[in-house]
PDB file of C-alpha atoms in Angstrom:
ATOM      1  CA  MET C1010       5.124 -40.500  19.210  1.00  0.00           C
ATOM      2  CA  LEU C1011       4.407 -39.701  22.901  1.00  0.00           C
ATOM      3  CA  GLY C1012       1.345 -41.578  24.160  1.00  0.00           C
ATOM      4  CA  GLN C1013       1.277 -44.001  21.215  1.00  0.00           C
ATOM      5  CA  LYS C1014       1.654 -47.614  21.862  1.00  0.00           C
ATOM      6  CA  LYS C1015       4.816 -49.066  20.082  1.00  0.00           C
ATOM      7  CA  THR C1016       4.175 -52.151  17.947  1.00  0.00           C
ATOM      8  CA  ARG C1017       7.813 -52.746  17.087  1.00  0.00           C
ATOM      9  CA  PRO C1018      11.289 -51.387  18.448  1.00  0.00           C
ATOM     10  CA  VAL C1019      12.161 -47.901  17.678  1.00  0.00           C
ATOM     11  CA  VAL C1020      15.807 -47.414  16.401  1.00  0.00           C
ATOM     12  CA  LEU C1021      17.461 -44.060  16.171  1.00  0.00           C
ATOM     13  CA  ALA C1022      20.428 -44.241  14.055  1.00  0.00           C
ATOM     14  CA  VAL C1023      22.608 -41.046  14.459  1.00  0.00           C
ATOM     15  CA  SER C1024      25.677 -39.963  12.426  1.00  0.00           C
ATOM     16  CA  SER C1025      27.181 -36.940  10.932  1.00  0.00           C
ATOM     17  CA  GLY C1026      27.636 -36.569   7.155  1.00  0.00           C
ATOM     18  CA  GLY C1027      30.227 -38.030   4.899  1.00  0.00           C
ATOM     19  CA  GLY C1028      31.810 -41.181   5.810  1.00  0.00           C
ATOM     20  CA  HIS C1029      29.945 -41.523   9.149  1.00  0.00           C
ATOM     21  CA  TRP C1030      26.629 -41.463   7.066  1.00  0.00           C
ATOM     22  CA  VAL C1031      27.992 -44.029   4.491  1.00  0.00           C
ATOM     23  CA  GLN C1032      28.795 -46.401   7.327  1.00  0.00           C
ATOM     24  CA  MET C1033      25.355 -45.837   8.877  1.00  0.00           C
ATOM     25  CA  GLN C1034      23.714 -46.589   5.598  1.00  0.00           C
ATOM     26  CA  ARG C1035      25.695 -49.839   5.351  1.00  0.00           C
ATOM     27  CA  LEU C1036      24.371 -50.805   8.785  1.00  0.00           C
ATOM     28  CA  ALA C1037      20.632 -50.098   7.887  1.00  0.00           C
ATOM     29  CA  PRO C1038      19.628 -53.654   6.949  1.00  0.00           C
ATOM     30  CA  ALA C1039      20.468 -54.741  10.521  1.00  0.00           C
ATOM     31  CA  PHE C1040      17.475 -52.573  11.638  1.00  0.00           C
ATOM     32  CA  SER C1041      14.860 -54.409   9.469  1.00  0.00           C
ATOM     33  CA  GLY C1042      11.666 -55.093  11.400  1.00  0.00           C
ATOM     34  CA  ALA C1043      12.131 -51.878  13.523  1.00  0.00           C
ATOM     35  CA  GLU C1044      10.734 -48.437  13.107  1.00  0.00           C
ATOM     36  CA  VAL C1045      13.848 -46.778  12.073  1.00  0.00           C
ATOM     37  CA  HIS C1046      14.646 -42.951  12.503  1.00  0.00           C
ATOM     38  CA  PHE C1047      17.885 -41.551  10.985  1.00  0.00           C
ATOM     39  CA  ALA C1048      19.413 -38.360  12.360  1.00  0.00           C
ATOM     40  CA  THR C1049      22.210 -36.613  10.560  1.00  0.00           C
ATOM     41  CA  THR C1050      23.743 -33.171   9.729  1.00  0.00           C
ATOM     42  CA  ASP C1051      23.032 -33.583   6.104  1.00  0.00           C
ATOM     43  CA  ALA C1052      19.436 -32.725   5.003  1.00  0.00           C
ATOM     44  CA  THR C1053      20.154 -34.142   1.480  1.00  0.00           C
ATOM     45  CA  ALA C1054      20.408 -37.528   3.060  1.00  0.00           C
ATOM     46  CA  VAL C1055      16.597 -37.831   2.887  1.00  0.00           C
ATOM     47  CA  GLU C1056      17.065 -39.464  -0.451  1.00  0.00           C
ATOM     48  CA  GLY C1057      18.850 -42.477   1.002  1.00  0.00           C
ATOM     49  CA  VAL C1058      16.492 -43.291   3.904  1.00  0.00           C
ATOM     50  CA  GLY C1059      13.478 -44.894   2.032  1.00  0.00           C
ATOM     51  CA  ALA C1060      10.428 -45.210   4.249  1.00  0.00           C
ATOM     52  CA  SER C1061      12.416 -44.145   7.475  1.00  0.00           C
ATOM     53  CA  ARG C1062      12.046 -40.705   8.892  1.00  0.00           C
ATOM     54  CA  LEU C1063      15.111 -38.331   8.721  1.00  0.00           C
ATOM     55  CA  HIS C1064      15.747 -35.820  11.458  1.00  0.00           C
ATOM     56  CA  VAL C1065      18.414 -33.191  10.901  1.00  0.00           C
ATOM     57  CA  TYR C1066      20.736 -31.509  13.478  1.00  0.00           C
ATOM     58  CA  PRO C1067      23.511 -29.002  13.057  1.00  0.00           C
ATOM     59  CA  ASP C1068      27.014 -30.050  12.685  1.00  0.00           C
ATOM     60  CA  ALA C1069      29.080 -29.010  15.634  1.00  0.00           C
ATOM     61  CA  ASN C1070      32.103 -29.785  17.747  1.00  0.00           C
ATOM     62  CA  LYS C1071      34.000 -28.361  20.816  1.00  0.00           C
ATOM     63  CA  ASP C1072      35.400 -25.637  18.508  1.00  0.00           C
ATOM     64  CA  THR C1073      31.862 -24.242  17.738  1.00  0.00           C
ATOM     65  CA  PRO C1074      30.302 -23.754  21.189  1.00  0.00           C
ATOM     66  CA  LEU C1075      27.136 -21.903  20.016  1.00  0.00           C
ATOM     67  CA  ARG C1076      26.327 -24.497  17.359  1.00  0.00           C
ATOM     68  CA  LEU C1077      27.206 -27.218  19.850  1.00  0.00           C
ATOM     69  CA  LEU C1078      24.577 -25.712  22.270  1.00  0.00           C
ATOM     70  CA  TYR C1079      22.024 -25.731  19.342  1.00  0.00           C
ATOM     71  CA  CYS C1080      23.076 -29.219  18.531  1.00  0.00           C
ATOM     72  CA  ILE C1081      22.363 -30.424  22.007  1.00  0.00           C
ATOM     73  CA  VAL C1082      18.981 -28.816  22.000  1.00  0.00           C
ATOM     74  CA  ARG C1083      17.965 -30.477  18.648  1.00  0.00           C
ATOM     75  CA  ILE C1084      19.249 -33.856  19.596  1.00  0.00           C
ATOM     76  CA  ALA C1085      17.545 -33.628  22.965  1.00  0.00           C
ATOM     77  CA  TRP C1086      14.243 -32.802  21.232  1.00  0.00           C
ATOM     78  CA  ILE C1087      14.731 -35.713  18.915  1.00  0.00           C
ATOM     79  CA  VAL C1088      15.553 -38.216  21.597  1.00  0.00           C
ATOM     80  CA  PHE C1089      12.942 -37.170  24.041  1.00  0.00           C
ATOM     81  CA  TRP C1090      10.325 -36.840  21.369  1.00  0.00           C
ATOM     82  CA  LEU C1091      10.949 -40.336  19.896  1.00  0.00           C
ATOM     83  CA  ARG C1092      11.800 -42.160  23.176  1.00  0.00           C
ATOM     84  CA  PRO C1093      13.838 -44.774  21.099  1.00  0.00           C
ATOM     85  CA  ASP C1094      14.444 -48.258  22.366  1.00  0.00           C
ATOM     86  CA  VAL C1095      17.861 -48.309  20.749  1.00  0.00           C
ATOM     87  CA  VAL C1096      20.308 -45.655  19.704  1.00  0.00           C
ATOM     88  CA  VAL C1097      23.170 -46.509  17.241  1.00  0.00           C
ATOM     89  CA  SER C1098      25.683 -44.116  16.179  1.00  0.00           C
ATOM     90  CA  THR C1099      28.663 -44.044  13.813  1.00  0.00           C
ATOM     91  CA  GLY C1100      29.788 -40.528  15.017  1.00  0.00           C
ATOM     92  CA  ALA C1101      30.545 -37.900  15.656  1.00  0.00           C
ATOM     93  CA  ALA C1102      29.491 -35.351  18.365  1.00  0.00           C
ATOM     94  CA  GLY C1103      25.811 -35.643  17.619  1.00  0.00           C
ATOM     95  CA  GLY C1104      26.011 -39.348  18.086  1.00  0.00           C
ATOM     96  CA  PHE C1105      27.644 -39.148  21.409  1.00  0.00           C
ATOM     97  CA  LEU C1106      25.016 -36.572  22.553  1.00  0.00           C
ATOM     98  CA  ALA C1107      22.195 -38.744  21.397  1.00  0.00           C
ATOM     99  CA  ILE C1108      23.643 -41.743  23.309  1.00  0.00           C
ATOM    100  CA  ARG C1109      24.190 -39.734  26.396  1.00  0.00           C
ATOM    101  CA  LEU C1110      20.680 -38.344  26.333  1.00  0.00           C
ATOM    102  CA  ALA C1111      19.065 -41.721  25.395  1.00  0.00           C
ATOM    103  CA  ARG C1112      20.555 -43.326  28.292  1.00  0.00           C
ATOM    104  CA  LEU C1113      18.402 -41.064  30.475  1.00  0.00           C
ATOM    105  CA  THR C1114      15.403 -42.534  28.835  1.00  0.00           C
ATOM    106  CA  GLY C1115      16.654 -46.197  29.434  1.00  0.00           C
ATOM    107  CA  ALA C1116      17.400 -46.919  25.779  1.00  0.00           C
ATOM    108  CA  ARG C1117      20.090 -49.331  24.885  1.00  0.00           C
ATOM    109  CA  THR C1118      23.021 -47.721  23.077  1.00  0.00           C
ATOM    110  CA  MET C1119      25.875 -48.505  20.824  1.00  0.00           C
ATOM    111  CA  PHE C1120      28.594 -46.337  19.391  1.00  0.00           C
ATOM    112  CA  ILE C1121      30.592 -47.632  16.337  1.00  0.00           C
ATOM    113  CA  ASP C1122      33.720 -45.623  15.757  1.00  0.00           C
ATOM    114  CA  SER C1123      34.746 -44.849  12.169  1.00  0.00           C
ATOM    115  CA  ILE C1124      36.828 -47.166  10.147  1.00  0.00           C
ATOM    116  CA  ALA C1125      39.007 -44.101   9.619  1.00  0.00           C
ATOM    117  CA  ASN C1126      40.176 -44.263  13.235  1.00  0.00           C
ATOM    118  CA  ALA C1127      42.856 -46.778  12.789  1.00  0.00           C
ATOM    119  CA  ARG C1128      45.188 -45.864  15.566  1.00  0.00           C
ATOM    120  CA  ASP C1129      42.978 -44.548  18.339  1.00  0.00           C
ATOM    121  CA  LEU C1130      39.356 -43.981  19.162  1.00  0.00           C
ATOM    122  CA  SER C1131      37.654 -40.672  18.238  1.00  0.00           C
ATOM    123  CA  ILE C1132      36.945 -38.129  20.943  1.00  0.00           C
ATOM    124  CA  SER C1133      33.194 -39.025  20.643  1.00  0.00           C
ATOM    125  CA  ALA C1134      34.071 -42.835  20.905  1.00  0.00           C
ATOM    126  CA  ARG C1135      36.259 -42.187  24.049  1.00  0.00           C
ATOM    127  CA  LEU C1136      33.445 -40.135  25.642  1.00  0.00           C
ATOM    128  CA  SER C1137      30.983 -42.990  24.755  1.00  0.00           C
ATOM    129  CA  LEU C1138      33.037 -45.622  26.601  1.00  0.00           C
ATOM    130  CA  GLY C1139      31.695 -44.500  30.025  1.00  0.00           C
ATOM    131  CA  VAL C1140      28.084 -44.096  28.702  1.00  0.00           C
ATOM    132  CA  ALA C1141      27.124 -46.437  25.923  1.00  0.00           C
ATOM    133  CA  ASP C1142      26.135 -50.096  26.448  1.00  0.00           C
ATOM    134  CA  ARG C1143      28.688 -50.863  23.729  1.00  0.00           C
ATOM    135  CA  VAL C1144      31.512 -49.130  22.044  1.00  0.00           C
ATOM    136  CA  LEU C1145      32.907 -50.756  18.880  1.00  0.00           C
ATOM    137  CA  SER C1146      36.120 -50.107  17.023  1.00  0.00           C
ATOM    138  CA  GLN C1147      36.558 -51.414  13.593  1.00  0.00           C
ATOM    139  CA  TRP C1148      40.120 -52.180  14.349  1.00  0.00           C
ATOM    140  CA  PRO C1149      41.181 -55.045  16.682  1.00  0.00           C
ATOM    141  CA  SER C1150      44.285 -53.345  17.668  1.00  0.00           C
ATOM    142  CA  VAL C1151      42.541 -50.203  18.674  1.00  0.00           C
ATOM    143  CA  ALA C1152      39.894 -52.236  20.524  1.00  0.00           C
ATOM    144  CA  ALA C1153      42.648 -53.988  22.408  1.00  0.00           C
ATOM    145  CA  LEU C1154      44.229 -50.821  23.509  1.00  0.00           C
ATOM    146  CA  THR C1155      41.166 -48.821  24.416  1.00  0.00           C
ATOM    147  CA  GLY C1156      38.576 -50.974  26.082  1.00  0.00           C
ATOM    148  CA  ALA C1157      36.285 -50.882  23.053  1.00  0.00           C
ATOM    149  CA  GLU C1158      35.155 -54.147  21.517  1.00  0.00           C
ATOM    150  CA  TYR C1159      35.947 -55.431  18.090  1.00  0.00           C
ATOM    151  CA  ARG C1160      33.194 -57.278  16.056  1.00  0.00           C
ATOM    152  CA  GLY C1161      34.362 -56.620  12.532  1.00  0.00           C
ATOM    153  CA  ALA C1162      34.387 -53.723  10.080  1.00  0.00           C
ATOM    154  CA  VAL C1163      31.306 -52.022   8.506  1.00  0.00           C
ATOM    155  CA  ILE C1164      33.097 -51.385   5.072  1.00  0.00           C
TER     156      ILE C1164
END
């Protein structure tokens, strides 16, 4: 990727597995026309990305510091190798890390908090408030209380 001329925008779509991944897959049509790279914690997700490239990083959180360190290194490698124009995440820790690192390269960033967070933003979304270009909640009441934006729900 480094040194190659881009012919279309590069989107890095980052989410952990489970519900975060399902929500990201529902957003995938919004990336049409772009060179899309997905990054997730679930290597079996390769079956659902079609022609897009899948990058895998370890699942980690504040309670698993060694795995979190490895996650940071892996996400950094993905971001700095791809140099995406846009990073979109539906959570969790890896998504925040990708957004934080992508901002260093000038990428535009968006964190979309999980529909499951109906009362408050997740930790990753709260951290993203000070970093991402946009942080969206899928609940109008949560957006109103937290400073996130509400633009609808993914489900």
